[in-house]
Short mmCIF file of N, CA, C and O in Angstrom, two decimals:
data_model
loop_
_atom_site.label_atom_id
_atom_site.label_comp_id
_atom_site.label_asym_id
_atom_site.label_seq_id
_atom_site.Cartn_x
_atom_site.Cartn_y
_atom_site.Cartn_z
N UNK A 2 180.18 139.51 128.73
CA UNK A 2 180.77 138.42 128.01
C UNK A 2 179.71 137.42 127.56
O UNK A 2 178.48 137.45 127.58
N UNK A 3 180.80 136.33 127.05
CA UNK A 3 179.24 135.40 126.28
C UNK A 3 178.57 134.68 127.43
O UNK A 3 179.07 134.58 128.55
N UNK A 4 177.67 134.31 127.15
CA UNK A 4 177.47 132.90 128.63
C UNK A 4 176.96 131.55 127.74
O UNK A 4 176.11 131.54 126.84
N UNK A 5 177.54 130.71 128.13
CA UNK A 5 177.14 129.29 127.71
C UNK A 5 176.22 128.50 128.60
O UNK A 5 176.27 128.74 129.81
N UNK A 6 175.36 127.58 128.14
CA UNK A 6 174.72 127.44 128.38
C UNK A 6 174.72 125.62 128.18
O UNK A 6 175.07 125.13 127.11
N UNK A 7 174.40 124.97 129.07
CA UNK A 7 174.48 123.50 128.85
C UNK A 7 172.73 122.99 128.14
O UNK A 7 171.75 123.72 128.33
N UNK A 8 172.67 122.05 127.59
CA UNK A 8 170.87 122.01 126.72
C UNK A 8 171.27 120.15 127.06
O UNK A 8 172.22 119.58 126.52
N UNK A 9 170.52 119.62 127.84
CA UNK A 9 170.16 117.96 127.59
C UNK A 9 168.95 117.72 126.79
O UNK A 9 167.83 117.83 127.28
N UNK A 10 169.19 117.34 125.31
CA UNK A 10 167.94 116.69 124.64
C UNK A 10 167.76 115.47 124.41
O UNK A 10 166.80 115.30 123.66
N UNK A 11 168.51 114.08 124.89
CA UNK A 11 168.77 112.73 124.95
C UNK A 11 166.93 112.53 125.84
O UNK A 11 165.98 111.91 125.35
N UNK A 12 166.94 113.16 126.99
CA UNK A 12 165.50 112.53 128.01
C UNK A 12 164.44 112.75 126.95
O UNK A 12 163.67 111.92 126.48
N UNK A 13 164.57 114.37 126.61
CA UNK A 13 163.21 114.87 125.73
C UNK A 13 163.11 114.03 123.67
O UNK A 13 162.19 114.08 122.85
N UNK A 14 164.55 113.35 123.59
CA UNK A 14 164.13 112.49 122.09
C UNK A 14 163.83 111.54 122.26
O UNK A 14 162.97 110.97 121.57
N UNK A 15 164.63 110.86 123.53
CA UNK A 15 163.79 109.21 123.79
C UNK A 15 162.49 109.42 124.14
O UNK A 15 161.84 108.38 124.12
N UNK A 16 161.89 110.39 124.46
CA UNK A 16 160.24 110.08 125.47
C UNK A 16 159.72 110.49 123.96
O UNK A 16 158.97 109.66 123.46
N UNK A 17 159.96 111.46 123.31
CA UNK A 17 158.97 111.71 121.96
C UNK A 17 159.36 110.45 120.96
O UNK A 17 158.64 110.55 119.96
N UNK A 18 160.06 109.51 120.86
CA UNK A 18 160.08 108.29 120.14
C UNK A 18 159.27 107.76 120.31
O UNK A 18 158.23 107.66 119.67
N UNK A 19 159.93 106.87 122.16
CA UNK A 19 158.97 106.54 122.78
C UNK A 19 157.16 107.00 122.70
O UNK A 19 156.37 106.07 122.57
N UNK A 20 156.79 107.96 122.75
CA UNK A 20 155.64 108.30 123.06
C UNK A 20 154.94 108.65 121.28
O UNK A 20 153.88 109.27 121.27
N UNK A 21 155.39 108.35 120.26
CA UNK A 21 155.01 108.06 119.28
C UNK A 21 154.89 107.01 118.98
O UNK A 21 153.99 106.76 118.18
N UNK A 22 155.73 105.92 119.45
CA UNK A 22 155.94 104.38 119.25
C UNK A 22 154.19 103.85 119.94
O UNK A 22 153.35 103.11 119.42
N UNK A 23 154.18 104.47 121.07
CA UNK A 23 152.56 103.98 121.70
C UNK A 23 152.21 104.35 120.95
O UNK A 23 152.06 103.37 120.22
N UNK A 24 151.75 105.50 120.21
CA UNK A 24 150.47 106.10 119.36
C UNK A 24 150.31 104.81 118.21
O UNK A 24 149.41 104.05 117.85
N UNK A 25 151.41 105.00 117.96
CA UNK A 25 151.26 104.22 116.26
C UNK A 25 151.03 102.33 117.45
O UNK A 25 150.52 101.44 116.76
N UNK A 26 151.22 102.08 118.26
CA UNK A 26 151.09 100.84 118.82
C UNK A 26 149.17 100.91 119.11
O UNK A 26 148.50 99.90 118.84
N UNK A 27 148.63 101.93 119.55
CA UNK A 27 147.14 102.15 119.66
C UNK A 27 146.17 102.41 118.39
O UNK A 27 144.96 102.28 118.23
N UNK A 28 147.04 102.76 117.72
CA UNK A 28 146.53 103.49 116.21
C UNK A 28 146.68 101.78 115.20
O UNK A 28 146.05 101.43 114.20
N UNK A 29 147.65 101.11 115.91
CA UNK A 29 147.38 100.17 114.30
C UNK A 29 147.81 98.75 115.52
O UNK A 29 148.90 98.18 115.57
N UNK A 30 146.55 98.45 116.41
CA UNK A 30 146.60 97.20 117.23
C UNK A 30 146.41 95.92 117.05
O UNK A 30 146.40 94.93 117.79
N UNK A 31 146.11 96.30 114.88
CA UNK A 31 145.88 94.69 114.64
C UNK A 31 147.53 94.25 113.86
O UNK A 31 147.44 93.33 113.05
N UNK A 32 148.57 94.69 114.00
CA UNK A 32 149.31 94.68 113.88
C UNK A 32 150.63 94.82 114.45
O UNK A 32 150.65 95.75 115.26
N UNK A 33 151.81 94.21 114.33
CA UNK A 33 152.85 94.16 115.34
C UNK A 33 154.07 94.37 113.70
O UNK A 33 155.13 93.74 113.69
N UNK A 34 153.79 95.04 112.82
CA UNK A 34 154.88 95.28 111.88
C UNK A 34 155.76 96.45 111.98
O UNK A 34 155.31 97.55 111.65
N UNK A 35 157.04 96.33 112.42
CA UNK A 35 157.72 97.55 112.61
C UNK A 35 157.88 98.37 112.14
O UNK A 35 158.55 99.30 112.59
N UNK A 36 157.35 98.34 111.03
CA UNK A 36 157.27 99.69 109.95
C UNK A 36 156.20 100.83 110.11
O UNK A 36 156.16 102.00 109.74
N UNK A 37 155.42 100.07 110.78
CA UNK A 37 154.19 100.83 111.00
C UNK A 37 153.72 101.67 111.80
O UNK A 37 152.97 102.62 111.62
N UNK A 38 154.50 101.04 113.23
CA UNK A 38 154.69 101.50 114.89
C UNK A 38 155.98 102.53 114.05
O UNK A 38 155.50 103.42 113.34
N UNK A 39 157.00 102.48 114.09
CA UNK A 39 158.38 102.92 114.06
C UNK A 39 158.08 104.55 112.84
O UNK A 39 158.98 105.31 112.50
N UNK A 40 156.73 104.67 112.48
CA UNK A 40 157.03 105.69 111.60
C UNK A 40 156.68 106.75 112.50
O UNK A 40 157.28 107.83 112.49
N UNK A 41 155.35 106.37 113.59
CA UNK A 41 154.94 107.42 114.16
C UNK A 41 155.60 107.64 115.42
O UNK A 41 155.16 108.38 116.30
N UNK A 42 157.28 106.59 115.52
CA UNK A 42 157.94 107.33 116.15
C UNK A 42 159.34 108.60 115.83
O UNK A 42 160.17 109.36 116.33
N UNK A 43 158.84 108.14 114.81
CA UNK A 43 160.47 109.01 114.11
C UNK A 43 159.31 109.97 113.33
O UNK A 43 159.88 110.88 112.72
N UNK A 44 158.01 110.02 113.21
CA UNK A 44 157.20 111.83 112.83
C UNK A 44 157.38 112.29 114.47
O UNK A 44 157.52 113.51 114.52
N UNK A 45 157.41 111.77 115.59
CA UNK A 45 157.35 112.48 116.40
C UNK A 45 158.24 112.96 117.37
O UNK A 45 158.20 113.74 118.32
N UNK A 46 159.05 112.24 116.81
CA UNK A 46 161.35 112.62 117.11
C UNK A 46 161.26 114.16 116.01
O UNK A 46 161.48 115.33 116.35
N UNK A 47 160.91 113.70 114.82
CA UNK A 47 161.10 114.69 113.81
C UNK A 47 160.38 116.35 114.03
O UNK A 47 160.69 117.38 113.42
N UNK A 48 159.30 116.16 115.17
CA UNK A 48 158.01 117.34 115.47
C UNK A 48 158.98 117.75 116.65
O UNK A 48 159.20 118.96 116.63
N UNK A 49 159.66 117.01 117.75
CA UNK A 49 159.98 117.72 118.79
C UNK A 49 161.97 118.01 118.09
O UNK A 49 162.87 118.36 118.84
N UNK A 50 162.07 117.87 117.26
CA UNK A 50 163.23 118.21 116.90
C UNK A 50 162.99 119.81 116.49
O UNK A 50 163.58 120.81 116.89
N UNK A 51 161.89 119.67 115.55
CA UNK A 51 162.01 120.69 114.90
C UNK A 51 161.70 121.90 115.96
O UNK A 51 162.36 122.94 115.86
N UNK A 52 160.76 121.79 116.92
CA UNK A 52 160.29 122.49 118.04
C UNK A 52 162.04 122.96 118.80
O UNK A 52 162.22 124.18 118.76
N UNK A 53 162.76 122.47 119.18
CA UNK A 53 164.22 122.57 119.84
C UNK A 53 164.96 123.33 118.79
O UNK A 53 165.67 124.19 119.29
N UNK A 54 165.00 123.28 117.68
CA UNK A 54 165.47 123.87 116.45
C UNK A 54 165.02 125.75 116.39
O UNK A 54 165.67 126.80 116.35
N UNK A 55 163.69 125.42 116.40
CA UNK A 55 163.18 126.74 116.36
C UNK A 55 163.59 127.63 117.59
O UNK A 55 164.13 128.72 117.44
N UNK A 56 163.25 127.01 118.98
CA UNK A 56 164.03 127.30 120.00
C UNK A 56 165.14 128.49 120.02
O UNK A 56 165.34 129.66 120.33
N UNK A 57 165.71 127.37 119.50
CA UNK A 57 167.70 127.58 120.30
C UNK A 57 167.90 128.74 118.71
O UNK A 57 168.77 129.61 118.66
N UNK A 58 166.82 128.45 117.53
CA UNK A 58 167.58 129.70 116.78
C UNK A 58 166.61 130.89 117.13
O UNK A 58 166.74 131.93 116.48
N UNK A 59 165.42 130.79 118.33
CA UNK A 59 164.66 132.16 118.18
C UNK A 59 165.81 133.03 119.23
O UNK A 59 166.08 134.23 119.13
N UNK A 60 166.50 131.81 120.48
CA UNK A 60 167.00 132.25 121.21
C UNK A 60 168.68 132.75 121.04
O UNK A 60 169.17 133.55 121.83
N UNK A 61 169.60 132.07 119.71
CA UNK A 61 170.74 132.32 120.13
C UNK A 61 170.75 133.45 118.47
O UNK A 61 171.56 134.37 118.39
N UNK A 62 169.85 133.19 117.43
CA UNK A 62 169.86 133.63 116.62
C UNK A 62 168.92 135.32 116.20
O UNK A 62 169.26 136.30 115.53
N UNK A 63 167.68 134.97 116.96
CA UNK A 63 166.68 135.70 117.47
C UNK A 63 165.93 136.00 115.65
O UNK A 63 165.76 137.00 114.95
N UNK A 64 165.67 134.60 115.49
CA UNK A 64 165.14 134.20 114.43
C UNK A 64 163.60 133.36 114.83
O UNK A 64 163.61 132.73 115.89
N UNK A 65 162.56 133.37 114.15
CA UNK A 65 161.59 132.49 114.80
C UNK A 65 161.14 131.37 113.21
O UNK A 65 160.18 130.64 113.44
N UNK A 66 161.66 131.25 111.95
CA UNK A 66 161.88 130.83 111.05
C UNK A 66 163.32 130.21 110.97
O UNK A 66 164.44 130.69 111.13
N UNK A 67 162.86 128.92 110.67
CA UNK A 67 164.29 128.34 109.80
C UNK A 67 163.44 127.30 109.10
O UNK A 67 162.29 126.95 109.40
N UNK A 68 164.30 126.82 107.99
CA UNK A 68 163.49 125.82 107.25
C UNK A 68 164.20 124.10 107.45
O UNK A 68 165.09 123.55 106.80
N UNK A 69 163.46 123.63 108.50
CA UNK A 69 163.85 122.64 108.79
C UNK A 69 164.06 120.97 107.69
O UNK A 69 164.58 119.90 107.99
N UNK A 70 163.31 121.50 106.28
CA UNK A 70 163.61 119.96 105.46
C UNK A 70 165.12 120.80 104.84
O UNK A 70 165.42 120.20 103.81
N UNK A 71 165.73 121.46 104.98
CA UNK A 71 167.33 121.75 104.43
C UNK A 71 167.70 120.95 105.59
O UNK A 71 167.68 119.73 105.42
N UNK A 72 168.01 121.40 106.70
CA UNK A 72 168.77 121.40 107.95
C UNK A 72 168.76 119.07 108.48
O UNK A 72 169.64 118.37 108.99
N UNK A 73 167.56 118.77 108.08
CA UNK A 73 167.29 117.76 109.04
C UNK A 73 166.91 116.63 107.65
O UNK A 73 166.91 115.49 108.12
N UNK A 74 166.62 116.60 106.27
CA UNK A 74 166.42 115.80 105.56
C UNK A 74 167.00 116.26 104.29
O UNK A 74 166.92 115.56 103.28
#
């Protein structure tokens, strides 16, 4: 039969926000403009998305391609 499977990605999108939000906070320290911090957290929401994407379709689809600017933009 089928088996289901439970997936938590809430811990693993906040820490890749989070942990882009520092980069772009080390990368541009003469500055405190949220536009600036906030991009290199949503390229790096957008990198571990796409990584979970590829995932779950190599695994439920048994695909190792999908084209993620249809699916996500």
């Amino acid at each position: 039969g089928q088996v289901f499977k439970k997936c938590n990605f809430a811990t693993g999108l906040r820490s890749a926000f989070q942990d882009g939000i520092k980069k772009g906070f080390m990368d541009n320290d003469d500055t405190l403009k949220p536009q600036k911090y906030l991009k290199y957290g949503r390229d790096n929401l957008r990198k571990y998305v796409s990584e979970i994407l590829k995932y779950v379709c190599s695994v439920f689809f048994g695909k190792d391609y999908i084209d993620y600017k249809k699916i996500l933009f």
